Coordinates of C-alpha atoms in Angstrom, one line a residue:
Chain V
X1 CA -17.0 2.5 -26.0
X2 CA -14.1 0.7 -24.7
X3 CA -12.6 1.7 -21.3
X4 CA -10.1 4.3 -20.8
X5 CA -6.5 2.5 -20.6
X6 CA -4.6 3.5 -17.4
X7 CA -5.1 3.7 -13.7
X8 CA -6.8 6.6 -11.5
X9 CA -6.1 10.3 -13.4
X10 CA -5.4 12.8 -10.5
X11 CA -4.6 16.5 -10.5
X12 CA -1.2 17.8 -9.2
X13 CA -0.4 18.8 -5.9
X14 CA 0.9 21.9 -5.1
X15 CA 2.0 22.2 -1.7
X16 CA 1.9 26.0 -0.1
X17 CA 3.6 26.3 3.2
X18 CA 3.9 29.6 5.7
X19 CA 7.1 29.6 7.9
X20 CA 6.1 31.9 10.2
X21 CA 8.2 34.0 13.2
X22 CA 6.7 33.7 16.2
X23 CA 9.5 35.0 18.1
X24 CA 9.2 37.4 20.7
X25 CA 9.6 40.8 19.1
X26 CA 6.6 39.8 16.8
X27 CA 4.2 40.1 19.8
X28 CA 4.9 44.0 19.7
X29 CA 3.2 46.4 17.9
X30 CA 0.5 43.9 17.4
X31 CA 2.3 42.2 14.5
X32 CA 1.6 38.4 15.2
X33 CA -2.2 39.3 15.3
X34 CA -1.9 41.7 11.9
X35 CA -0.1 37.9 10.5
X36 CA -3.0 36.3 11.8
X37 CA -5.6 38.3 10.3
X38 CA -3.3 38.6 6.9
X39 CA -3.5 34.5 6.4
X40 CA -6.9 34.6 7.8
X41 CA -8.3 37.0 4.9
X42 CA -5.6 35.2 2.4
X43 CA -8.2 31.9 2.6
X44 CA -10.9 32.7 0.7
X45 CA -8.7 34.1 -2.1
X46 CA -6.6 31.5 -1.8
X47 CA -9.7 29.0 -2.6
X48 CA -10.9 31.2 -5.3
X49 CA -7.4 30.8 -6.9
X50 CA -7.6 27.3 -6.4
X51 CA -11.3 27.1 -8.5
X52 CA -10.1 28.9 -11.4
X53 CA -6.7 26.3 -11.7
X54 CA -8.3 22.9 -10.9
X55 CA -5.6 20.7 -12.7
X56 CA -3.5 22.3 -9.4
X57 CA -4.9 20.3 -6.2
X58 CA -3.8 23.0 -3.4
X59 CA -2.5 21.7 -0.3
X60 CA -1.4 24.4 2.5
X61 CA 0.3 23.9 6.1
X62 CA 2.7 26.2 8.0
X63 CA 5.4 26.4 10.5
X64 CA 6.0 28.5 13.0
X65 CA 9.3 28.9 14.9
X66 CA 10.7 31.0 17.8
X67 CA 12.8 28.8 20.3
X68 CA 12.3 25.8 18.3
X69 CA 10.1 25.1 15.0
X70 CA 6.9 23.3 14.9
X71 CA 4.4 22.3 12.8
X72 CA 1.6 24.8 13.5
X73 CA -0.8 23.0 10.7
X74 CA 1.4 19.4 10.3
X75 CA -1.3 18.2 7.6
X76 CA -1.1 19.0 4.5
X77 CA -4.9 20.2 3.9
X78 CA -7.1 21.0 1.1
X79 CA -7.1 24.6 0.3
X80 CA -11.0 23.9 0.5
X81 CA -11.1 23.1 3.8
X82 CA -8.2 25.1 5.0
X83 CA -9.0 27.0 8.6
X84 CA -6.3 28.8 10.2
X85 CA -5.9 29.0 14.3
X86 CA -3.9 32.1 15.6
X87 CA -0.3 32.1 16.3
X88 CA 1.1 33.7 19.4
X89 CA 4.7 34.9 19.6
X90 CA 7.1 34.5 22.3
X91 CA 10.9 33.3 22.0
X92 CA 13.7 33.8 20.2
X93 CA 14.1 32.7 16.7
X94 CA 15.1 29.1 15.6
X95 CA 14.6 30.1 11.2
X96 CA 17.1 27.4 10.7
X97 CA 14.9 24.6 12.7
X98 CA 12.0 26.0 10.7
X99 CA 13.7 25.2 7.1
X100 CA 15.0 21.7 8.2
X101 CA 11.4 20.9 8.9
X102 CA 10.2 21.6 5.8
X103 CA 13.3 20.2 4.3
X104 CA 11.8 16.8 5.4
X105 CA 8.9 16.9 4.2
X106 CA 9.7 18.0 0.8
X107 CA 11.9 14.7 0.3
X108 CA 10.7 12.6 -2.0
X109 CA 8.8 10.6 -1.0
X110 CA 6.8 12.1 0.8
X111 CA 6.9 14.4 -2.4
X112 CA 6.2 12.6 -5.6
X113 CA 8.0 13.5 -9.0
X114 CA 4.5 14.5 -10.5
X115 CA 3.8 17.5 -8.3
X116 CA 3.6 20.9 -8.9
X117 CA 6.5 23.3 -7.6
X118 CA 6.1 24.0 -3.9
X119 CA 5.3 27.4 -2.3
X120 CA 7.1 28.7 0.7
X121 CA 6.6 31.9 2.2
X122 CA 8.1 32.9 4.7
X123 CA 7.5 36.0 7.0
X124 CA 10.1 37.3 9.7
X125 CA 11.1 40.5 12.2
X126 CA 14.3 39.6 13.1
X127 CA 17.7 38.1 12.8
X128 CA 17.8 34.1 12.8
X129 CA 19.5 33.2 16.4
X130 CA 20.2 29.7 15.2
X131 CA 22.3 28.4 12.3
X132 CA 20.1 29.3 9.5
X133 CA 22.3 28.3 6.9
X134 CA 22.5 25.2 7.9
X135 CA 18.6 24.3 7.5
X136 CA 18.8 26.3 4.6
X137 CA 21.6 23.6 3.2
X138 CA 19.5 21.0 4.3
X139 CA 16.6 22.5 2.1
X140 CA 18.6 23.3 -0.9
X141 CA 20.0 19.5 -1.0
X142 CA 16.2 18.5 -1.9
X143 CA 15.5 18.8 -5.6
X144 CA 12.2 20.0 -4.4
X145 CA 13.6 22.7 -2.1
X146 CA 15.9 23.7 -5.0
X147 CA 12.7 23.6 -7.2
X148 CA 10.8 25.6 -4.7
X149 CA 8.9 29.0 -5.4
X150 CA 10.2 30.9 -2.1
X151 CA 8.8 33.9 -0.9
X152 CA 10.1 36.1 1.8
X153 CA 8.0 39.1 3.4
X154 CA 10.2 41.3 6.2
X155 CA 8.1 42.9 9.1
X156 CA 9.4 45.9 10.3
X157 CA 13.1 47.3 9.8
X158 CA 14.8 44.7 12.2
X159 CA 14.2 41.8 9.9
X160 CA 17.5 40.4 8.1
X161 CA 17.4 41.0 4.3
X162 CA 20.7 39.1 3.6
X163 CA 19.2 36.3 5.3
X164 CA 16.1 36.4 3.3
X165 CA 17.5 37.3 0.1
X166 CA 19.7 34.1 0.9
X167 CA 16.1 31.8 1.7
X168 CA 14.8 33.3 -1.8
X169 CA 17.8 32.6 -3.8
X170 CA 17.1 34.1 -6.8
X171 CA 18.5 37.5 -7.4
X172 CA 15.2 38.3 -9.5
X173 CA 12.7 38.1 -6.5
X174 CA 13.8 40.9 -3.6
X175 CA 12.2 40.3 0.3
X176 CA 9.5 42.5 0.4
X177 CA 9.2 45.0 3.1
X178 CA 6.2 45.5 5.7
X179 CA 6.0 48.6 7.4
X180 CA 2.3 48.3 8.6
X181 CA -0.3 45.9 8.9
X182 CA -1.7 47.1 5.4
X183 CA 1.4 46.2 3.3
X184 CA 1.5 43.0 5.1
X185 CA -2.2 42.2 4.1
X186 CA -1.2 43.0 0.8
X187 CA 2.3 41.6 0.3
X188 CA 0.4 37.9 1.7
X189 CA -2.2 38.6 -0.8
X190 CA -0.3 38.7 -3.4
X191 CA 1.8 35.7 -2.1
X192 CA -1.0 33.4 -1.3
X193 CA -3.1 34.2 -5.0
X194 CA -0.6 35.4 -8.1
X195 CA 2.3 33.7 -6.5
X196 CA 0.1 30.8 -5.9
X197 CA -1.4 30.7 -9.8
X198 CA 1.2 30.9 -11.1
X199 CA 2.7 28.4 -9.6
X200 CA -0.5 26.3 -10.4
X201 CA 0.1 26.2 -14.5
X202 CA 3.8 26.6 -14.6
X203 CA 4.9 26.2 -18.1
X204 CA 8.1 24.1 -18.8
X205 CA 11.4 25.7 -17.9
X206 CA 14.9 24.9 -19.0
X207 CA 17.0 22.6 -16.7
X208 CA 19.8 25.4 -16.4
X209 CA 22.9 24.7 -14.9
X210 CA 23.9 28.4 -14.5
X211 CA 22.8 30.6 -11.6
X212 CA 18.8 29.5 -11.2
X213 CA 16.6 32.3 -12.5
X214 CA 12.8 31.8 -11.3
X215 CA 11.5 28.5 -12.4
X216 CA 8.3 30.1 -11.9
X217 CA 7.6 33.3 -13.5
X218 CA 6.8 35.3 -10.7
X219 CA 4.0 38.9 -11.5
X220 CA 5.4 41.4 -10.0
X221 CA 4.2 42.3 -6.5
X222 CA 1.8 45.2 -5.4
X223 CA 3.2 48.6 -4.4
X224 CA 3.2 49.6 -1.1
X225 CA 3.9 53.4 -0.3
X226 CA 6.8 53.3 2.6
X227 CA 9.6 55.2 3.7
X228 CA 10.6 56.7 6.4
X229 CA 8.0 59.9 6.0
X230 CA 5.0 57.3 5.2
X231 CA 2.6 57.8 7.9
X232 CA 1.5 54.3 7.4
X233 CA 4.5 52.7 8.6
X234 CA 4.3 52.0 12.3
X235 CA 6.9 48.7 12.4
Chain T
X1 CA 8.9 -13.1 -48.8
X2 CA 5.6 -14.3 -47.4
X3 CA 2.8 -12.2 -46.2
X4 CA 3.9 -12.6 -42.6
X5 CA 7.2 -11.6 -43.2
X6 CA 6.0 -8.4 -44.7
X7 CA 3.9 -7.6 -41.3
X8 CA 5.5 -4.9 -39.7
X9 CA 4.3 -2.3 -37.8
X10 CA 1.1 0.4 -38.0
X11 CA 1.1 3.3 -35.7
X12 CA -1.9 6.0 -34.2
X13 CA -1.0 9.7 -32.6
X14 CA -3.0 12.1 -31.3
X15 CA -2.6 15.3 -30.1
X16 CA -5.1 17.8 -27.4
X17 CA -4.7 20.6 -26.3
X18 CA -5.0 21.1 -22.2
X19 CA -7.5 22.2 -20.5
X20 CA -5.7 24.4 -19.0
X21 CA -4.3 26.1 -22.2
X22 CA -8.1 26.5 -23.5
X23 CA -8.8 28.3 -20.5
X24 CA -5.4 30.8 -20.9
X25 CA -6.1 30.9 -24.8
X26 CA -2.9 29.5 -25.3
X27 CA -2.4 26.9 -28.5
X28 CA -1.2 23.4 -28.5
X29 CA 2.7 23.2 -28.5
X30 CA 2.9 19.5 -28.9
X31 CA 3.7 17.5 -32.2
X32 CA 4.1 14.5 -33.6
X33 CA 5.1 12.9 -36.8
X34 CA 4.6 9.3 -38.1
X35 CA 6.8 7.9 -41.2
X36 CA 5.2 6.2 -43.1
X37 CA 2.1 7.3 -42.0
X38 CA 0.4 3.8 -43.1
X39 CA 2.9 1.6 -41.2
X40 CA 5.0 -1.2 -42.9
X41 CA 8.1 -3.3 -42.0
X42 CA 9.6 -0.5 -40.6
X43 CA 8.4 3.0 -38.8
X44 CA 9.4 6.0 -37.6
X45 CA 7.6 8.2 -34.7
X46 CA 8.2 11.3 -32.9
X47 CA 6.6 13.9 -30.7
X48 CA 7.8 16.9 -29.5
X49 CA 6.7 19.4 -26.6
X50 CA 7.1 22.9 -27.0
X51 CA 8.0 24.9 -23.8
X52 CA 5.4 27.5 -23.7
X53 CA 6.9 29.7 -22.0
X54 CA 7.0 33.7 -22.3
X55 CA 10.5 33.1 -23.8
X56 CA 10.0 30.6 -25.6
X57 CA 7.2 32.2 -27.6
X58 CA 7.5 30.1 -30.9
X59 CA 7.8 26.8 -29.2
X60 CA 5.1 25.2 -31.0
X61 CA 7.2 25.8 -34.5
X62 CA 10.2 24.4 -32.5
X63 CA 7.9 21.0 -31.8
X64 CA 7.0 21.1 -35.3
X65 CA 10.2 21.2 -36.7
X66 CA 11.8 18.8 -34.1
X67 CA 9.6 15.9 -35.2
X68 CA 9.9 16.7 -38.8
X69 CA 13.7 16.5 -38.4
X70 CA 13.6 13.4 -36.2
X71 CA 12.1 11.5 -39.2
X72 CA 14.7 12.8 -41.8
X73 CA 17.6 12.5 -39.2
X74 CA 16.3 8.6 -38.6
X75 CA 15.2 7.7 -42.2
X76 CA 18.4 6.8 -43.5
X77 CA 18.4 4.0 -40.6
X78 CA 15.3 2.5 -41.8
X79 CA 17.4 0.3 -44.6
X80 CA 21.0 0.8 -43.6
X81 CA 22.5 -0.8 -46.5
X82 CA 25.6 -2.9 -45.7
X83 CA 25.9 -1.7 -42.6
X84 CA 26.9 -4.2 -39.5
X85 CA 24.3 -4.2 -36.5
X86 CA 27.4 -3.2 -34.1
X87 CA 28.6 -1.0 -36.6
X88 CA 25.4 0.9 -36.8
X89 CA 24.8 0.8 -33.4
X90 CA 27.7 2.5 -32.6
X91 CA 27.2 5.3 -35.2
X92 CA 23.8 5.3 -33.8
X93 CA 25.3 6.8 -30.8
X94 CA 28.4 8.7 -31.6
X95 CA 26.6 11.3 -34.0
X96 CA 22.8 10.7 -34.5
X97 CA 21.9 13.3 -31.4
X98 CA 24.6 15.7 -33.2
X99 CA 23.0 14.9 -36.5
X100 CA 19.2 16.1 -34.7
X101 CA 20.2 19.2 -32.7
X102 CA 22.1 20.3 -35.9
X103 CA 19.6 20.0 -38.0
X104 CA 16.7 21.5 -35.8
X105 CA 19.4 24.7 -35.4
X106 CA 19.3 25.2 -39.0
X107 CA 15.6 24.6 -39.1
X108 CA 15.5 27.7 -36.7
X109 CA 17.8 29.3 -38.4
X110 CA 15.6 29.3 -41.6
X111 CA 12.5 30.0 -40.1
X112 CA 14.1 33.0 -38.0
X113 CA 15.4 34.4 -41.4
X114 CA 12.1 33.9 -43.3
X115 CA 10.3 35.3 -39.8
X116 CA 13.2 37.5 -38.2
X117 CA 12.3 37.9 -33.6
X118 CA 11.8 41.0 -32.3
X119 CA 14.8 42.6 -31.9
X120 CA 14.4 42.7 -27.4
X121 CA 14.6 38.4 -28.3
X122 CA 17.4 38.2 -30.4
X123 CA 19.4 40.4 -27.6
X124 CA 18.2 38.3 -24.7
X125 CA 20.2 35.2 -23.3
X126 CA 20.1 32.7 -20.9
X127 CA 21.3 35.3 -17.9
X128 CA 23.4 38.2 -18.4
X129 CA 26.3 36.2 -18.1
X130 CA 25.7 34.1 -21.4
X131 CA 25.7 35.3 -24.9
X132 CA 22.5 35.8 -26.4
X133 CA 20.8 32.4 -27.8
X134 CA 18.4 32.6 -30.3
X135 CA 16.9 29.2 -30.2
X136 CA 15.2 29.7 -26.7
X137 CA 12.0 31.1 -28.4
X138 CA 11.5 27.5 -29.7
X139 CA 12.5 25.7 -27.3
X140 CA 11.3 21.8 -27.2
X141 CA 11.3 18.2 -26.2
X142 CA 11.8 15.2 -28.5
X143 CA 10.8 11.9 -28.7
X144 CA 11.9 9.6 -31.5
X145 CA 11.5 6.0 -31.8
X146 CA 12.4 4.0 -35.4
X147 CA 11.7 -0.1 -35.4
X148 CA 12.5 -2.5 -38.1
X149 CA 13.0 -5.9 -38.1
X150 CA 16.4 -6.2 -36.9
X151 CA 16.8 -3.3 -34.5
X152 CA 15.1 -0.3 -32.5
X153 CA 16.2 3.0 -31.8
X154 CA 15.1 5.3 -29.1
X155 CA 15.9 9.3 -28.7
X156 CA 14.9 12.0 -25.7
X157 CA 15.9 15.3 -24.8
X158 CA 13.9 16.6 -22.2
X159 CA 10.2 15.4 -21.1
X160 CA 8.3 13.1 -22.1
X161 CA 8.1 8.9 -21.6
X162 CA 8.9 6.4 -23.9
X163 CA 6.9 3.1 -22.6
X164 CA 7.6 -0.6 -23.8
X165 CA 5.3 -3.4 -23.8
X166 CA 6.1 -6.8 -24.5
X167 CA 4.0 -9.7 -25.9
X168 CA 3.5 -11.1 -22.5
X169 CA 2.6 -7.5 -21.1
X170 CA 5.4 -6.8 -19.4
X171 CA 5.9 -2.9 -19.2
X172 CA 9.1 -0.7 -18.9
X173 CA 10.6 2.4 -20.4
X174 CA 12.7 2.7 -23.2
X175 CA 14.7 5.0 -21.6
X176 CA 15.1 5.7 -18.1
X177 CA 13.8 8.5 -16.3
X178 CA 15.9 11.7 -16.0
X179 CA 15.4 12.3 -12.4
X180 CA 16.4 15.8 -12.6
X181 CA 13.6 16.8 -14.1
X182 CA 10.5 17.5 -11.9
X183 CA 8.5 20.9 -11.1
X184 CA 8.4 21.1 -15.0
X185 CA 12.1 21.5 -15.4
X186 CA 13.3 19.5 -18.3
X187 CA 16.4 19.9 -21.2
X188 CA 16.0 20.9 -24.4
X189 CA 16.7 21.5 -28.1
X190 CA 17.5 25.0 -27.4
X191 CA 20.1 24.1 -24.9
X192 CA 23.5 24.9 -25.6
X193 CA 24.1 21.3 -24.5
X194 CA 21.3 20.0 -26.1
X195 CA 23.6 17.2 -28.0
X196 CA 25.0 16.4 -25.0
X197 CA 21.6 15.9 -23.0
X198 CA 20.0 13.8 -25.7
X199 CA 19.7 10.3 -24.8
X200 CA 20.4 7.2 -27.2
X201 CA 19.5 4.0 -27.3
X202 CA 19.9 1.2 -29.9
X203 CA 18.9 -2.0 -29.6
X204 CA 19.6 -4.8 -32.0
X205 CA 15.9 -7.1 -32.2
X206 CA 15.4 -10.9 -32.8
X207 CA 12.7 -12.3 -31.0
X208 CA 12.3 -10.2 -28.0
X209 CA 11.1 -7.2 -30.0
X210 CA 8.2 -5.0 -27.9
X211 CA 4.6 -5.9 -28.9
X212 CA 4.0 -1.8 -28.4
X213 CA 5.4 1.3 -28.3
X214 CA 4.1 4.4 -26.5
X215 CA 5.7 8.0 -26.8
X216 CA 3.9 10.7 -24.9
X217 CA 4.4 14.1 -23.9
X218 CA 4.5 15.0 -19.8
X219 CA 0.9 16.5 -20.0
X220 CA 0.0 12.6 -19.9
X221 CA 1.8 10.4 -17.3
X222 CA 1.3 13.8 -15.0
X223 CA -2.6 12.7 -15.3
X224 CA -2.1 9.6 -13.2
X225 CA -1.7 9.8 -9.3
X226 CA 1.4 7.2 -10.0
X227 CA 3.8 5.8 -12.1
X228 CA 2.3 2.4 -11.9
X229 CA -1.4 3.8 -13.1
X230 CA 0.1 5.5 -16.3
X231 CA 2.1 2.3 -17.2
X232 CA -0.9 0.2 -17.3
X233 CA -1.8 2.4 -19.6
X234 CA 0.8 0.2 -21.9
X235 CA -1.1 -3.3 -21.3
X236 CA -4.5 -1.5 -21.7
X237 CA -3.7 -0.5 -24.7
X238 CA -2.2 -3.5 -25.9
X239 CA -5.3 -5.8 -25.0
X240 CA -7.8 -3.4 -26.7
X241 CA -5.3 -3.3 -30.2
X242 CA -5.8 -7.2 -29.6
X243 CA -9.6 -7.3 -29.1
X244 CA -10.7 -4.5 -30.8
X245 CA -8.2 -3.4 -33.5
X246 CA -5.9 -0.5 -33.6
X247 CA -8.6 1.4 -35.8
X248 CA -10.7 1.2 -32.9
X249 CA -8.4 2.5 -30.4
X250 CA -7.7 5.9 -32.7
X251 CA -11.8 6.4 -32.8
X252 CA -10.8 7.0 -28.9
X253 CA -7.8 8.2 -28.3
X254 CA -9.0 11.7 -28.4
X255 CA -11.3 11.2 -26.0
X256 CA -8.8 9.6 -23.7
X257 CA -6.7 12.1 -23.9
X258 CA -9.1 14.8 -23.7
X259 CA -9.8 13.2 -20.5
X260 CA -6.7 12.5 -19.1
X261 CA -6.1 16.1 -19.2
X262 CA -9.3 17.5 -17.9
X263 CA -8.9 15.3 -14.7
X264 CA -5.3 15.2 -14.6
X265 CA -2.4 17.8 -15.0
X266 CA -4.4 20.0 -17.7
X267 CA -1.8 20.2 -20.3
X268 CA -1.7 19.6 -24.2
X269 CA -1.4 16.1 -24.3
X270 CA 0.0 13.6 -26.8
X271 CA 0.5 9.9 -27.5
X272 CA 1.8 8.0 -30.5
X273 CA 1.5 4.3 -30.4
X274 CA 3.7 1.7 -32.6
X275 CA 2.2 -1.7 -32.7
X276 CA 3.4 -5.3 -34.4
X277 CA 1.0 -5.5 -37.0
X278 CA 0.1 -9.1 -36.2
X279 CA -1.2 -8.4 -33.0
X280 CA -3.6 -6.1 -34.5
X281 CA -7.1 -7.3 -34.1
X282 CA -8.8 -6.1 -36.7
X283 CA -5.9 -7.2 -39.2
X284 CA -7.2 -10.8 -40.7
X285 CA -3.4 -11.8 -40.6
X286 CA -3.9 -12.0 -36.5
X287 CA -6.3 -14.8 -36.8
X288 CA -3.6 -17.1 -38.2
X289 CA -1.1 -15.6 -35.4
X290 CA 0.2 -18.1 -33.4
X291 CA 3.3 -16.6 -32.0
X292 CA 4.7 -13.4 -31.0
X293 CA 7.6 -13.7 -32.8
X294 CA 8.5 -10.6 -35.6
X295 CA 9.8 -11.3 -39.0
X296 CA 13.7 -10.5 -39.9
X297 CA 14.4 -7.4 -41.6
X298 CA 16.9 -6.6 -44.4
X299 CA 19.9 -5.5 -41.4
X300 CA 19.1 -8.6 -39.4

């Protein structure tokens, strides 16, 4: 048998990435810890997601921002071996910082051609108190921002849907609202395993020039009961 | 004309479905078409990749017809008779992508009147803004590569990599990469702009005509970690048609395929390979090869 032609074969990379709010407001009402233990209980779904798409190698990180934005989890890890460590909240709320950071890392390189479109979801209370359009700019000037599946989950009834509708960019995918710790286990469920699959076998999509549509079809998220007469809601 | 200068060129394709389409129960939506199948002085290839989308739900029929209109839209260039290389090169590129896209069109057209789409597909466009387009159900990718003596010609709308390898082993592409298209984003033949996206290339040969050709669809070269491990794939392939015989390297291109998308990106996966019939190893003609050098054709 003669030898396979070619170099190494390698799955693609799909890179999933939290931008989380760790601004002051989100240490009320117990909402940084419900995010913790959201993420926390995403993992193992996450990984099983991962298992049944193994052409998709999924690597996961975050961000958090408040006055500022750092890398909470820098390295981009193996879903396999992904562990997350709490965040704590305290600050205002930097949401442009946040997107530049990930705007730098989604340059290529570091990002190759071959990978899988990214994942970034991001989770916020508030109003941005920095320029966020600016970051956002800086994110949308990389073909892999612009190529992005983008995700935006609102905590409570302060959170800025014009400014998450604006991070999404694509009038087809709405900010989805989370009134309680529940919908905001389910709303990162759904983000961190149907978002996350389909963005694992993506089939090919047209190179429109027109207003983008979802590059990724998207399954449509769970439903939440809300409103203002929900006795669920507390945020 | 002597034996030598009736070598030409023999060609091998070969077509798998991804693993990860056998685990969705989705069929293959590549294709590829070889004229004349048994090789000669001159050959046509081309392989298509059909989008797979939920829209584009009759993408493998748009491949299919793609490469079989490739072939009839290149045939005539096989023998131009009369014809100038300069002349020919430069109605190569003012109307041969026109000449493709219309053709495929009218292939959908007929196939859409013998098969008419749902009624919710015919209504649907691009966005809300755009008039409805019909074509988007079979939306693909092309490939198309013709050699003769005298001259090669290269086409590509969308995906897909068209790899060059000379008699030395040097590797490059055909035609450059289109950088816009990553995260599985590509053009295509249902475009509205498709003629105008559809890249051209004609080269007039002598003696620095490749030694190989290699057209393959994206599920391949998105197997290898890097560009510089699927190009090798070009001088691998080259050294085993010399040693072994090209016979030899269809027994396993399946498997290398098969393979490539298991461990790799998972999609249906597709290769054609041209070779210089001289360099073939198996071919008794190669034992008396002595140089690389290929024989003139009738437009040279």
């Amino acid at each position: 048998m003669m030898k396979r032609p070619g170099g190494e074969l390698a799955t693609r990379p799909l890179h999933f990435i939290w931008i989380a709010d760790c601004s002051g407001s989100m240490s009320s009402e117990g909402k940084i810890q419900s995010l913790n233990n959201a993420i926390r209980e995403a993992i193992p779904n996450m990984q099983k997601v991962a298992r049944e798409n193994p052409n998709a190698q999924v690597l996961v990180r975050a961000v958090r921002f408040s006055t500022g934005a750092y890398w909470h989890i820098p390295q981009a890890t193996r879903v396999e071996e992904f562990r997350w460590s709490d965040l704590r909240a305290d600050g205002v709320t930097d949401m442009g910082q946040a997107f530049q950071l990930v705007a730098e890392q989604l340059r290529i390189p570091p990002m190759t051609e071959r990978a899988l479109p990214p994942v970034l979801v991001l989770v916020s209370d508030g109003q941005p108190t920095d320029d966020y359009s600016r970051g956002l700019s800086l994110l949308m000037e990389q073909p892999w921002g612009r190529k992005s599946v983008r995700i935006a989950i609102a905590i409570g009834s302060d959170a800025d849907h014009v400014v998450l509708q604006n991070f999404i960019g694509n009038p087809e995918i709405r900010p989805l609202q989370a009134n309680s710790p529940e919908a905001l286990v389910s709303y990162i469920k759904w983000a961190s395993t149907a978002v996350l699959k389909a963005a694992s076998s993506p089939p090919s999509q047209m190179n429109r020039d027109a207003a983008p549509a979802a590059n990724v079809p998207i399954p449509a998220p769970p439903t939440v009961e809300s409103g203002p007469n929900s006795p669920a809601d507390v945020w | 004309m002597t034996e030598r200068s009736l070598a030409g060129w023999k060609a091998i394709a070969r077509s798998v479905r991804g693993v990860a389409h056998e685990r969705a129960e989705l069929p293959n939506q590549d294709a590829f078409r070889l004229f004349p199948e048994d090789g000669g002085p001159c050959l046509i290839a081309a392989v298509s990749d059909g989008h797979g989308s939920r829209e584009c739900f009759r993408s493998d029929v748009g491949a299919e017809i793609a490469v079989r209109v490739a072939i009839e839209a290149l045939t005539p260039l096989l023998e131009p008779q009369q014809v100038r290389l300069p002349t020919l090169k430069h109605l190569v590129e003012q109307q041969l992508a026109r000449d493709i896209v219309t053709r495929w069109k009218s292939e959908v057209d007929k196939d859409i009147d013998a098969d008419p789409l749902p009624a919710r597909q015919e209504q649907r466009g691009q966005n809300t803004t755009e008039e409805a387009n019909h074509y988007i159900p079979y939306g693909a990718t092309l490939l198309g590569v013709l050699v003769t003596g005298s001259h090669l010609v290269c086409v590509q709308l969308g995906d897909g990599d068209i790899v060059t390898v000379s008699a030395n082993g040097e590797v490059g592409r055909a035609i450059p990469k289109d950088e816009r298209l990553i995260a599985n984003f590509t053009t295509s033949l249902c475009m509205p702009e498709a003629t105008r996206e559809m890249r051209v290339k004609f080269q007039p040969l002598s003696n620095d005509a490749p030694a190989l050709i290699m057209l393959s669809t994206d599920g391949y070269s998105n197997s290898f970690v890097d560009e510089q491990s699927f190009l090798k794939v070009g001088t691998d392939v080259l050294a085993a048609v010399k040693d072994s015989g090209l016979d030899s390297v269809r027994h396993q291109l399946g498997d290398w395929l098969s393979e490539a998308s298991r461990l790799g990106s998972g999609d249906d996966t597709t290769v054609a390979i041209l070779c210089r019939t001289e360099l073939d190893g198996a071919t008794p003609a190669a034992a008396d090869q002595t140089s690389g050098a290929l024989p003139k054709g009738p437009g040279g």
